[in-house]
Tab-separated table of C-alpha atoms in Angstrom:
chain	number	residue	atom	x	y	z
A	1	MET	CA	27.832	-83.219	-25.870
A	2	TYR	CA	27.162	-86.718	-27.161
A	3	ILE	CA	24.565	-88.761	-29.000
A	4	LYS	CA	23.889	-92.450	-28.351
A	5	ILE	CA	22.534	-94.655	-31.106
A	6	LYS	CA	21.737	-98.226	-30.143
A	7	ASP	CA	19.390	-100.584	-31.996
A	8	GLY	CA	18.098	-97.625	-34.020
A	9	ILE	CA	17.110	-95.709	-30.869
A	10	ILE	CA	18.622	-92.246	-30.541
A	11	THR	CA	19.320	-90.756	-27.137
A	12	TYR	CA	20.254	-87.101	-27.249
A	13	PRO	CA	21.645	-85.317	-25.406
A	14	TYR	CA	23.742	-88.019	-23.826
A	15	THR	CA	26.546	-87.742	-21.268
A	16	ILE	CA	29.595	-89.715	-20.231
A	17	GLY	CA	27.992	-89.946	-16.788
A	18	GLU	CA	25.023	-91.751	-18.317
A	19	LEU	CA	27.370	-94.091	-20.194
A	20	LYS	CA	29.160	-95.007	-16.961
A	21	SER	CA	25.890	-95.378	-15.077
A	22	GLU	CA	24.485	-97.715	-17.745
A	23	ASN	CA	27.679	-99.798	-17.697
A	24	PRO	CA	28.607	-100.159	-14.014
A	25	ASN	CA	30.760	-103.248	-14.626
A	26	VAL	CA	32.965	-101.545	-17.210
A	27	SER	CA	36.217	-99.947	-16.144
A	28	PHE	CA	36.540	-96.891	-18.370
A	29	PRO	CA	39.905	-95.193	-18.871
A	30	GLN	CA	40.299	-91.735	-17.355
A	31	ALA	CA	40.409	-90.183	-20.829
A	32	ILE	CA	37.744	-91.897	-22.916
A	33	THR	CA	38.618	-91.883	-26.609
A	34	ASN	CA	36.136	-91.668	-29.470
A	35	GLU	CA	37.039	-95.250	-30.370
A	36	VAL	CA	35.951	-96.460	-26.911
A	37	LEU	CA	32.759	-94.424	-27.166
A	38	GLU	CA	31.932	-95.915	-30.569
A	39	ASN	CA	32.026	-99.403	-29.007
A	40	PHE	CA	29.001	-98.286	-26.976
A	41	GLY	CA	27.247	-96.502	-29.852
A	42	VAL	CA	28.163	-93.094	-28.430
A	43	TYR	CA	29.463	-90.294	-30.641
A	44	PRO	CA	30.574	-86.728	-29.969
A	45	VAL	CA	28.382	-83.946	-31.346
A	46	GLU	CA	29.984	-80.831	-32.775
A	47	SER	CA	28.182	-77.777	-31.429
A	48	VAL	CA	26.842	-75.085	-33.725
A	49	GLU	CA	26.220	-71.555	-32.451
A	50	VAL	CA	22.828	-70.065	-33.155
A	51	THR	CA	21.944	-66.393	-33.008
A	52	ASP	CA	19.630	-65.495	-30.182
A	53	ASP	CA	16.754	-63.750	-31.948
A	54	TYR	CA	13.786	-62.936	-29.738
A	55	THR	CA	11.487	-62.918	-32.776
A	56	LYS	CA	12.206	-66.605	-33.368
A	57	ASN	CA	11.538	-69.831	-31.518
A	58	ILE	CA	14.782	-71.753	-31.459
A	59	VAL	CA	14.679	-75.395	-30.416
A	60	GLU	CA	17.529	-77.849	-30.579
A	61	GLY	CA	16.894	-80.728	-32.943
A	62	THR	CA	18.484	-84.144	-33.283
A	63	PRO	CA	22.072	-83.931	-34.556
A	64	THR	CA	22.702	-84.964	-38.137
A	65	LEU	CA	25.559	-87.019	-39.480
A	66	SER	CA	27.779	-85.016	-41.813
A	67	GLY	CA	30.484	-87.247	-43.199
A	68	SER	CA	31.789	-88.965	-40.080
A	69	VAL	CA	30.802	-86.216	-37.609
A	70	TYR	CA	27.508	-85.522	-35.857
A	71	ILE	CA	26.524	-81.867	-36.056
A	72	GLN	CA	24.130	-80.085	-33.701
A	73	THR	CA	20.984	-78.811	-35.448
A	74	TRP	CA	18.475	-76.100	-34.627
A	75	ASN	CA	14.814	-75.832	-35.584
A	76	ILE	CA	13.983	-72.147	-36.068
A	77	THR	CA	10.454	-70.843	-36.543
A	78	ASP	CA	8.875	-67.401	-36.316
A	79	ALA	CA	7.536	-66.566	-32.860
A	80	THR	CA	3.957	-65.397	-32.535
A	81	GLU	CA	3.272	-61.835	-31.423
A	82	GLU	CA	2.250	-63.171	-28.009
A	83	GLU	CA	5.516	-65.155	-27.676
A	84	ILE	CA	7.534	-62.101	-28.674
A	85	ASN	CA	5.718	-59.958	-26.098
A	86	ILE	CA	6.419	-62.551	-23.403
A	87	LYS	CA	10.114	-62.646	-24.338
A	88	ILE	CA	10.279	-58.839	-24.229
A	89	ALA	CA	8.595	-58.711	-20.816
A	90	GLU	CA	10.976	-61.360	-19.439
A	91	LYS	CA	13.975	-59.493	-20.850
A	92	TRP	CA	12.843	-56.243	-19.203
A	93	LEU	CA	12.766	-58.108	-15.875
A	94	GLU	CA	16.376	-59.230	-16.462
A	95	VAL	CA	17.365	-55.676	-17.390
A	96	ARG	CA	15.787	-54.266	-14.238
A	97	ASP	CA	17.539	-56.868	-12.087
A	98	MET	CA	20.893	-55.993	-13.667
A	99	ARG	CA	20.212	-52.274	-13.339
A	100	ASP	CA	19.237	-52.651	-9.674
A	101	SER	CA	22.386	-54.654	-8.994
A	102	LEU	CA	24.590	-52.022	-10.659
A	103	LEU	CA	22.866	-49.257	-8.705
A	104	SER	CA	23.331	-51.180	-5.463
A	105	GLN	CA	27.029	-51.706	-6.231
A	106	SER	CA	27.469	-47.964	-6.689
A	107	ASP	CA	25.416	-46.761	-3.705
A	108	TRP	CA	28.606	-46.095	-1.749
A	109	THR	CA	29.503	-43.269	-4.148
A	110	GLN	CA	26.547	-41.190	-2.935
A	111	PHE	CA	27.136	-41.406	0.823
A	112	GLN	CA	28.300	-38.290	2.629
A	113	ASP	CA	31.460	-40.020	3.802
A	114	SER	CA	32.322	-41.231	0.279
A	115	PRO	CA	35.956	-40.621	-0.669
A	116	ILE	CA	34.941	-39.128	-4.043
A	117	SER	CA	33.959	-35.551	-4.779
A	118	GLY	CA	33.885	-32.906	-7.488
A	119	SER	CA	33.777	-34.022	-11.128
A	120	THR	CA	34.209	-37.676	-10.147
A	121	LEU	CA	31.085	-37.478	-7.991
A	122	THR	CA	29.239	-35.865	-10.904
A	123	GLU	CA	30.341	-38.708	-13.202
A	124	TRP	CA	28.950	-41.245	-10.747
A	125	GLN	CA	25.682	-39.328	-10.419
A	126	THR	CA	25.353	-39.195	-14.224
A	127	TYR	CA	26.121	-42.928	-14.462
A	128	ARG	CA	23.504	-43.767	-11.848
A	129	GLN	CA	20.883	-41.611	-13.578
A	130	SER	CA	21.675	-43.324	-16.879
A	131	LEU	CA	21.108	-46.669	-15.156
A	132	ARG	CA	17.740	-45.475	-13.862
A	133	ASP	CA	16.847	-44.329	-17.400
A	134	ILE	CA	17.833	-47.639	-19.033
A	135	THR	CA	14.185	-48.742	-19.224
A	136	SER	CA	13.322	-45.724	-21.362
A	137	GLN	CA	15.141	-47.363	-24.277
A	138	SER	CA	12.785	-49.060	-26.706
A	139	ASN	CA	14.247	-52.562	-27.060
A	140	PRO	CA	15.557	-54.582	-24.097
A	141	PHE	CA	17.462	-56.829	-26.519
A	142	ASP	CA	19.414	-53.894	-27.961
A	143	LEU	CA	20.386	-51.730	-24.995
A	144	VAL	CA	23.225	-49.268	-24.690
A	145	TRP	CA	24.455	-49.580	-21.121
A	146	PRO	CA	26.269	-46.617	-19.573
A	147	SER	CA	29.972	-46.943	-18.829
A	148	LYS	CA	30.946	-47.149	-15.191
A	149	PRO	CA	33.188	-44.246	-14.123
A	150	MET	CA	36.786	-45.038	-13.294
């Protein structure tokens, strides 16, 4: 992750591929050092993790210079009720897709010719029912997924 600052114009995000494309007549070394990058007004940006909170709108801002290092910034605002509801609905779709995939991966356990039986079969049936019931939990961002039997 890089930032380019040339003639007061900031380009962010910026990539090494863009640098090479903009300078086709320059032969860059295989490992480009920060010193080489600085000659082109390009600087690395230190990433900063941000918590994923569905009640917030999180948008990446322009990195800020802290000492001699550019630091990634985030603009965080409260989401409206409508935005929160949209995020929840989208998350439930993701949950259902994951649930359906996990059910599909365990279908073989329920076939008559399955090599499992007895208490192991019961564990798989309980697991599959727990997957089906996953959407009865109240918050798709705070789910407790069942453990797959061994």
